[in-house]
Amino acid sequence: MKINKFYFLPVILIILIFKVSFVFAQDSKLPRILQHPDSVQIEAIEILNSESRETNLSVTPDGKYLFFMSSRGGESWSVSAGLYKNKPRFDGDIYFSKKDSTGKWTAAQNLKAINSSSGEDEPFVTQDGQQVVFQSWRRNWVAEGGPYYQAKAKGDSWTNMKGLGQGINIFFRREFSKYGGYATDGMSVSSDMNTFIIASGANYNGDMDLYWSKKDSTGKWSVCTEMPISTPKNERSIFLAADNKTVYFASDGYGGFGGLDIFKALLDENGNAIEIFNIGAPFNTDKDDYGFVLTASGEAAYFVREGNIFYADLINALPEIKPSPVLLLEGNIVGCDGNPIDAKVSLYDENDKEISVSFTNARNKGEYVLLISNPPKTKKSYKQIIETEKGFEQEPFFETKKIEIPTIKKYTKLELGKIQINDCKEEISKTTDLENIYFEFDSDKLNQSSIQLLENFIKIFNQDSNKKIILTGHTDSKGSDSYNKILSQKRLLSVQNFLESKGIDKSKIKITPKGEQNPAQTNATENGRSKNRRVEIRIE
């Protein structure tokens, strides 16, 4: 059949126009590429890089600690894993560096208490640098709740190593069984330790997707599910920022410069992208760029290019590259002798919900860091509870401090200063502590058990009636501060009135209402709260 060329030409033009329009429509859906000023510079961190491959970074929100995986080997357990850039490559180990007093990174240290011949990788470090989550395909990972584990710093070592287990372990057992093996390349955890995200797939050299798990109301991890921001192509190197809603990841499924590009996405609670950006040059090139992490201030970023760690000063970068503002609270815990001690510091909101936890020890000079990922839009009060593992005479020690948080519109770091725990023997040896009087919830009534204790106490006191009776009233954290102060006063009066009815002179009794300010146990559980509804009795 003869084709009329004058008829054929318009048809070709229509087809071309349609194709161009289709491509333009597709391209118009691609993320916007951020255009940063030329003043944004990057530089390799030579003190951390080696001839081998570094990857999978994790930085603390305050920018003091940087954790990463390196295949440099050199340890007794190191196993050869072929070549990288024509240099010997070994199974992965986790390394970390801490900034010195001048703000410079120190030489990388091998996390020897954790690393093994199993090839540890993908570290995530908590905001205080005292807990680390990591991957390890240990021989018994299925039974141990792996392949992701958590460990806590103890002095110069790491202890309490245990698998995250639950839905995370179920997911990996299922996928490993389905494919006869499984691979990952990047993991991150939210600052409140309630969200877990990984990049994973059937084959390390194939395409991967992003999956996540969340803790339910009982604190158990759900089975990992694919995130909506995954594409049919390749996603790697996930990082969840300190605000718990901004992620940075590498992908070749959203267009860009070529190879893997780094993207930023703001997520809703279901993992859908509210907005997504290609973070642009100089971070993205035609090579594979990945492993992007940044501090809570959004002013310092770190990423990986061709197996090396790079630093970028983001002060002059476009604001869109940064996550939402967060609030850091920093302080120090020391004992009565002025030396750092092991302690747990928890932060609770007005509804008694625990929103941040930090641990201290002598290695980090008693420093703690608490993080509020969603700072208040109006002035709010928070409760800071300090709990030592062992106080005077090996008993746990608790102290509560009320913290007023101002309205926060940008990244803020508040210095809370040094807190000294008064748990030394010489400070309380002049007093005799007796058994506490406990109360039911929201009650100031003495029960029969309390009456019996008070009658026994009177017999002891009458043996030396020249001393004073010190009564201190307490409540749990349910209710307002003012209400609990009044309730603790009522409980004191119940005890005082009983003692006076038994012949003890009022001048011998001193009462101090504390309300909820000095819990003996945590207020996070009913058992703990029941121990806080009390009147303490001392003879002095």
Short mmCIF file of C-alpha atoms in Angstrom, two decimals, residues 131-441:
data_model
loop_
_atom_site.label_atom_id
_atom_site.label_comp_id
_atom_site.label_asym_id
_atom_site.label_seq_id
_atom_site.Cartn_x
_atom_site.Cartn_y
_atom_site.Cartn_z
CA GLN A 131 22.52 2.92 72.91
CA VAL A 132 23.10 1.43 69.49
CA VAL A 133 20.84 -0.63 67.21
CA PHE A 134 22.65 -2.64 64.54
CA GLN A 135 22.38 -5.53 62.10
CA SER A 136 24.17 -8.87 62.47
CA TRP A 137 23.46 -12.13 60.66
CA ARG A 138 24.69 -14.16 63.60
CA ARG A 139 24.44 -17.92 63.50
CA ASN A 140 21.50 -17.89 65.92
CA TRP A 141 19.82 -14.72 64.67
CA VAL A 142 16.45 -16.44 64.21
CA ALA A 143 16.27 -17.67 67.82
CA GLU A 144 17.83 -14.47 69.21
CA GLY A 145 15.22 -12.17 67.65
CA GLY A 146 17.66 -10.79 65.06
CA PRO A 147 19.00 -9.85 62.64
CA TYR A 148 18.68 -6.43 64.31
CA TYR A 149 19.99 -6.03 67.84
CA GLN A 150 20.19 -3.37 70.53
CA ALA A 151 23.03 -2.78 73.02
CA LYS A 152 23.69 -0.26 75.79
CA ALA A 153 26.97 1.42 76.74
CA LYS A 154 28.42 0.42 80.11
CA GLY A 155 31.68 2.16 80.89
CA ASP A 156 33.96 1.43 77.94
CA SER A 157 31.98 -1.62 76.86
CA TRP A 158 28.54 -2.46 75.47
CA THR A 159 26.14 -4.77 77.29
CA ASN A 160 22.53 -6.02 77.40
CA MET A 161 22.72 -7.08 73.76
CA LYS A 162 19.37 -8.45 72.58
CA GLY A 163 17.42 -8.85 69.35
CA LEU A 164 14.59 -6.45 68.57
CA GLY A 165 12.48 -9.54 67.88
CA GLN A 166 8.69 -9.55 67.48
CA GLY A 167 7.35 -8.34 64.11
CA ILE A 168 10.80 -7.38 62.83
CA ASN A 169 12.14 -10.89 63.42
CA ILE A 170 8.98 -12.41 61.89
CA PHE A 171 9.43 -10.33 58.72
CA PHE A 172 13.06 -11.37 58.22
CA ARG A 173 12.38 -15.04 58.93
CA ARG A 174 9.61 -14.98 56.33
CA GLU A 175 11.61 -13.17 53.64
CA PHE A 176 14.75 -15.21 54.27
CA SER A 177 12.76 -18.42 53.91
CA LYS A 178 11.00 -17.16 50.76
CA TYR A 179 14.20 -16.24 48.89
CA GLY A 180 16.72 -18.58 50.48
CA GLY A 181 18.55 -15.52 51.78
CA TYR A 182 17.87 -11.82 52.16
CA ALA A 183 19.74 -8.51 51.94
CA THR A 184 19.54 -5.03 53.44
CA ASP A 185 21.31 -1.73 52.85
CA GLY A 186 20.37 0.87 55.44
CA MET A 187 18.33 1.12 58.64
CA SER A 188 17.11 3.90 60.89
CA VAL A 189 15.08 4.20 64.10
CA SER A 190 13.05 7.15 65.36
CA SER A 191 14.39 9.15 68.30
CA ASP A 192 11.58 7.82 70.52
CA MET A 193 12.49 4.23 69.51
CA ASN A 194 8.96 3.58 68.23
CA THR A 195 9.56 3.45 64.45
CA PHE A 196 12.01 1.20 62.57
CA ILE A 197 12.77 1.59 58.82
CA ILE A 198 14.95 -0.54 56.54
CA ALA A 199 15.96 -0.76 52.90
CA SER A 200 15.84 -4.42 51.89
CA GLY A 201 15.37 -6.87 49.04
CA ALA A 202 15.97 -10.43 47.89
CA ASN A 203 19.44 -9.71 46.50
CA TYR A 204 22.03 -7.12 47.57
CA ASN A 205 22.90 -6.36 43.95
CA GLY A 206 19.25 -6.07 42.94
CA ASP A 207 16.61 -3.44 43.57
CA MET A 208 15.48 -2.79 47.14
CA ASP A 209 12.44 -1.18 48.75
CA LEU A 210 11.77 0.64 52.01
CA TYR A 211 9.91 -1.16 54.80
CA TRP A 212 8.89 -0.06 58.25
CA SER A 213 7.68 -1.36 61.59
CA LYS A 214 5.99 0.52 64.43
CA LYS A 215 5.48 -0.30 68.09
CA ASP A 216 1.90 -0.83 69.17
CA SER A 217 0.32 0.35 72.43
CA THR A 218 1.92 -2.58 74.28
CA GLY A 219 5.40 -1.73 73.02
CA LYS A 220 5.64 -4.62 70.52
CA TRP A 221 7.07 -4.19 67.02
CA SER A 222 4.65 -4.80 64.14
CA VAL A 223 5.56 -6.94 61.12
CA CYS A 224 7.42 -4.78 58.58
CA THR A 225 5.37 -3.52 55.62
CA GLU A 226 6.43 -1.75 52.44
CA MET A 227 6.34 2.05 52.59
CA PRO A 228 4.33 4.02 50.00
CA ILE A 229 7.42 6.06 49.01
CA SER A 230 9.08 2.95 47.55
CA THR A 231 9.24 2.81 43.72
CA PRO A 232 9.53 -0.14 41.28
CA LYS A 233 13.24 0.71 41.14
CA ASN A 234 15.93 0.91 43.83
CA GLU A 235 15.74 2.56 47.28
CA ARG A 236 18.63 2.45 49.77
CA SER A 237 20.22 4.13 52.80
CA ILE A 238 17.28 5.38 54.85
CA PHE A 239 17.67 8.00 57.60
CA LEU A 240 14.84 9.19 59.86
CA ALA A 241 15.59 12.69 61.16
CA ALA A 242 15.23 13.77 64.79
CA ASP A 243 11.74 15.19 64.13
CA ASN A 244 10.52 11.60 63.49
CA LYS A 245 8.70 12.60 60.29
CA THR A 246 11.40 13.60 57.79
CA VAL A 247 13.32 10.88 55.94
CA TYR A 248 16.34 11.00 53.65
CA PHE A 249 16.98 8.10 51.30
CA ALA A 250 18.77 7.16 48.08
CA SER A 251 16.80 6.17 44.98
CA ASP A 252 17.01 5.88 41.21
CA GLY A 253 13.22 5.72 40.93
CA TYR A 254 12.49 9.46 41.05
CA GLY A 255 14.74 10.68 38.25
CA GLY A 256 17.63 13.02 38.96
CA PHE A 257 21.32 13.29 38.11
CA GLY A 258 21.94 9.61 37.34
CA GLY A 259 22.74 6.64 39.56
CA LEU A 260 21.37 6.82 43.09
CA ASP A 261 20.31 10.32 44.16
CA ILE A 262 19.51 11.50 47.69
CA PHE A 263 15.92 12.58 48.38
CA LYS A 264 14.15 14.20 51.30
CA ALA A 265 10.52 13.34 52.11
CA LEU A 266 8.14 14.62 54.77
CA LEU A 267 5.87 11.74 55.79
CA ASP A 268 2.40 11.55 57.24
CA GLU A 269 1.55 8.97 59.92
CA ASN A 270 0.86 6.33 57.23
CA GLY A 271 4.21 6.79 55.50
CA ASN A 272 2.86 8.75 52.53
CA ALA A 273 5.03 11.59 51.23
CA ILE A 274 3.45 14.97 51.94
CA GLU A 275 6.30 16.50 49.95
CA ILE A 276 9.47 15.13 48.40
CA PHE A 277 12.62 16.85 47.09
CA ASN A 278 15.77 15.84 45.27
CA ILE A 279 18.31 17.54 47.57
CA GLY A 280 20.36 18.62 44.54
CA ALA A 281 24.03 19.41 43.97
CA PRO A 282 26.65 19.28 45.40
CA PHE A 283 25.20 16.24 47.20
CA ASN A 284 23.92 14.50 44.07
CA THR A 285 26.01 13.74 40.98
CA ASP A 286 25.92 11.25 38.12
CA LYS A 287 27.52 8.76 40.53
CA ASP A 288 25.80 6.83 43.33
CA ASP A 289 25.23 9.22 46.25
CA TYR A 290 23.67 7.85 49.42
CA GLY A 291 23.87 7.52 53.21
CA PHE A 292 22.76 11.10 53.94
CA VAL A 293 22.37 11.96 57.65
CA LEU A 294 22.28 15.30 59.43
CA THR A 295 22.22 16.82 62.90
CA ALA A 296 19.06 18.08 64.61
CA SER A 297 20.01 21.68 63.86
CA GLY A 298 20.12 20.89 60.15
CA GLU A 299 23.43 22.72 59.87
CA ALA A 300 25.79 19.76 59.45
CA ALA A 301 25.30 16.81 57.08
CA TYR A 302 27.27 13.67 56.29
CA PHE A 303 26.91 11.31 53.34
CA VAL A 304 28.76 8.66 51.34
CA ARG A 305 30.16 8.90 47.82
CA GLU A 306 32.16 6.04 46.30
CA GLY A 307 32.76 4.48 49.71
CA ASN A 308 34.04 7.64 51.45
CA ILE A 309 32.42 9.78 54.16
CA PHE A 310 31.85 13.44 53.27
CA TYR A 311 30.85 16.45 55.38
CA ALA A 312 28.72 19.40 54.27
CA ASP A 313 28.12 22.69 56.07
CA LEU A 314 24.41 23.44 55.48
CA ILE A 315 24.26 26.92 57.02
CA ASN A 316 23.94 28.50 53.55
CA ALA A 317 21.89 25.68 52.01
CA LEU A 318 18.23 26.13 51.12
CA PRO A 319 15.96 25.78 54.19
CA GLU A 320 13.94 23.06 52.42
CA ILE A 321 16.79 20.59 52.92
CA LYS A 322 16.39 20.72 56.70
CA PRO A 323 13.94 18.75 58.90
CA SER A 324 11.38 20.35 61.21
CA PRO A 325 12.72 22.07 64.37
CA VAL A 326 13.31 19.96 67.48
CA LEU A 327 14.34 20.72 71.05
CA LEU A 328 17.37 19.23 72.80
CA LEU A 329 17.78 19.29 76.59
CA GLU A 330 21.30 18.67 77.87
CA GLY A 331 22.68 18.29 81.38
CA ASN A 332 24.98 16.32 83.68
CA ILE A 333 24.27 13.93 86.55
CA VAL A 334 26.84 13.55 89.34
CA GLY A 335 26.84 11.96 92.76
CA CYS A 336 27.37 13.77 96.05
CA ASP A 337 31.15 13.42 95.56
CA GLY A 338 30.93 15.32 92.27
CA ASN A 339 31.79 12.31 90.09
CA PRO A 340 29.60 11.13 87.18
CA ILE A 341 27.25 8.26 87.99
CA ASP A 342 25.14 5.74 86.09
CA ALA A 343 21.61 7.07 85.78
CA LYS A 344 18.50 6.94 83.66
CA VAL A 345 16.89 10.29 82.85
CA SER A 346 13.32 10.26 81.54
CA LEU A 347 11.14 13.08 80.26
CA TYR A 348 7.35 12.96 80.63
CA ASP A 349 4.73 15.28 79.21
CA GLU A 350 1.67 16.63 81.04
CA ASN A 351 -0.21 13.38 80.34
CA ASP A 352 2.53 11.27 81.96
CA LYS A 353 3.61 9.94 78.57
CA GLU A 354 7.30 9.15 78.36
CA ILE A 355 8.68 11.03 75.36
CA SER A 356 12.46 10.72 75.74
CA VAL A 357 15.02 8.66 77.67
CA SER A 358 18.75 9.16 78.14
CA PHE A 359 21.42 7.22 80.02
CA THR A 360 24.56 8.51 81.69
CA ASN A 361 27.79 6.93 82.90
CA ALA A 362 31.32 7.89 83.80
CA ARG A 363 32.53 7.38 80.21
CA ASN A 364 30.38 10.24 78.95
CA LYS A 365 31.03 12.39 82.04
CA GLY A 366 27.48 11.99 83.28
CA GLU A 367 26.11 13.83 80.24
CA TYR A 368 22.54 13.24 79.15
CA VAL A 369 20.56 14.40 76.12
CA LEU A 370 16.76 14.46 75.96
CA LEU A 371 14.96 15.19 72.71
CA ILE A 372 11.49 16.62 72.08
CA SER A 373 10.75 15.81 68.43
CA ASN A 374 7.54 17.85 68.37
CA PRO A 375 8.22 20.95 70.51
CA PRO A 376 5.23 22.74 72.07
CA LYS A 377 3.64 25.63 70.22
CA THR A 378 2.82 27.21 73.59
CA LYS A 379 4.63 27.17 76.92
CA LYS A 380 4.40 23.74 78.59
CA SER A 381 5.60 21.90 81.67
CA TYR A 382 7.47 18.60 81.54
CA LYS A 383 8.69 16.26 84.27
CA GLN A 384 12.26 15.07 84.32
CA ILE A 385 12.77 11.93 86.41
CA ILE A 386 16.26 10.82 87.38
CA GLU A 387 16.70 7.20 88.42
CA THR A 388 19.99 5.72 89.57
CA GLU A 389 20.63 2.00 89.38
CA LYS A 390 22.03 1.97 92.92
CA GLY A 391 21.87 4.75 95.44
CA PHE A 392 22.74 4.81 99.13
CA GLU A 393 22.84 1.28 100.61
CA GLN A 394 22.28 -0.17 97.09
CA GLU A 395 18.69 1.07 96.85
CA PRO A 396 17.37 2.79 93.69
CA PHE A 397 17.27 6.57 93.92
CA PHE A 398 14.63 8.75 92.25
CA GLU A 399 14.39 12.48 91.84
CA THR A 400 11.84 14.54 89.91
CA LYS A 401 12.34 18.00 88.49
CA LYS A 402 9.74 20.18 86.79
CA ILE A 403 10.93 21.81 83.55
CA GLU A 404 9.19 24.75 81.89
CA ILE A 405 9.60 24.64 78.10
CA PRO A 406 9.07 27.91 76.21
CA THR A 407 7.46 28.19 72.77
CA ILE A 408 9.86 26.83 70.13
CA LYS A 409 9.84 28.05 66.51
CA LYS A 410 13.34 26.93 65.46
CA TYR A 411 15.91 24.37 66.52
CA THR A 412 16.79 25.01 70.16
CA LYS A 413 19.20 23.49 72.65
CA LEU A 414 18.62 24.18 76.34
CA GLU A 415 21.38 23.64 78.88
CA LEU A 416 19.91 22.32 82.14
CA GLY A 417 23.24 22.35 83.95
CA LYS A 418 24.60 19.92 86.52
CA ILE A 419 22.31 17.96 88.82
CA GLN A 420 23.85 16.50 91.96
CA ILE A 421 22.22 13.43 93.47
CA ASN A 422 22.30 13.69 97.28
CA ASP A 423 22.62 10.00 98.07
CA CYS A 424 25.75 9.98 100.24
CA LYS A 425 25.70 8.18 103.56
CA GLU A 426 27.11 11.07 105.55
CA GLU A 427 24.24 13.31 104.48
CA ILE A 428 21.52 11.10 105.93
CA SER A 429 23.28 9.10 108.64
CA LYS A 430 21.88 11.41 111.34
CA THR A 431 18.37 10.22 110.60
CA THR A 432 16.60 6.90 110.99
CA ASP A 433 14.31 5.92 108.12
CA LEU A 434 11.27 3.85 109.04
CA GLU A 435 8.71 1.98 106.97
CA ASN A 436 6.51 4.19 104.80
CA ILE A 437 2.77 4.70 105.22
CA TYR A 438 1.00 4.02 101.91
CA PHE A 439 -2.35 5.30 100.66
CA GLU A 440 -4.94 4.31 98.09
CA PHE A 441 -5.33 6.39 94.93
#
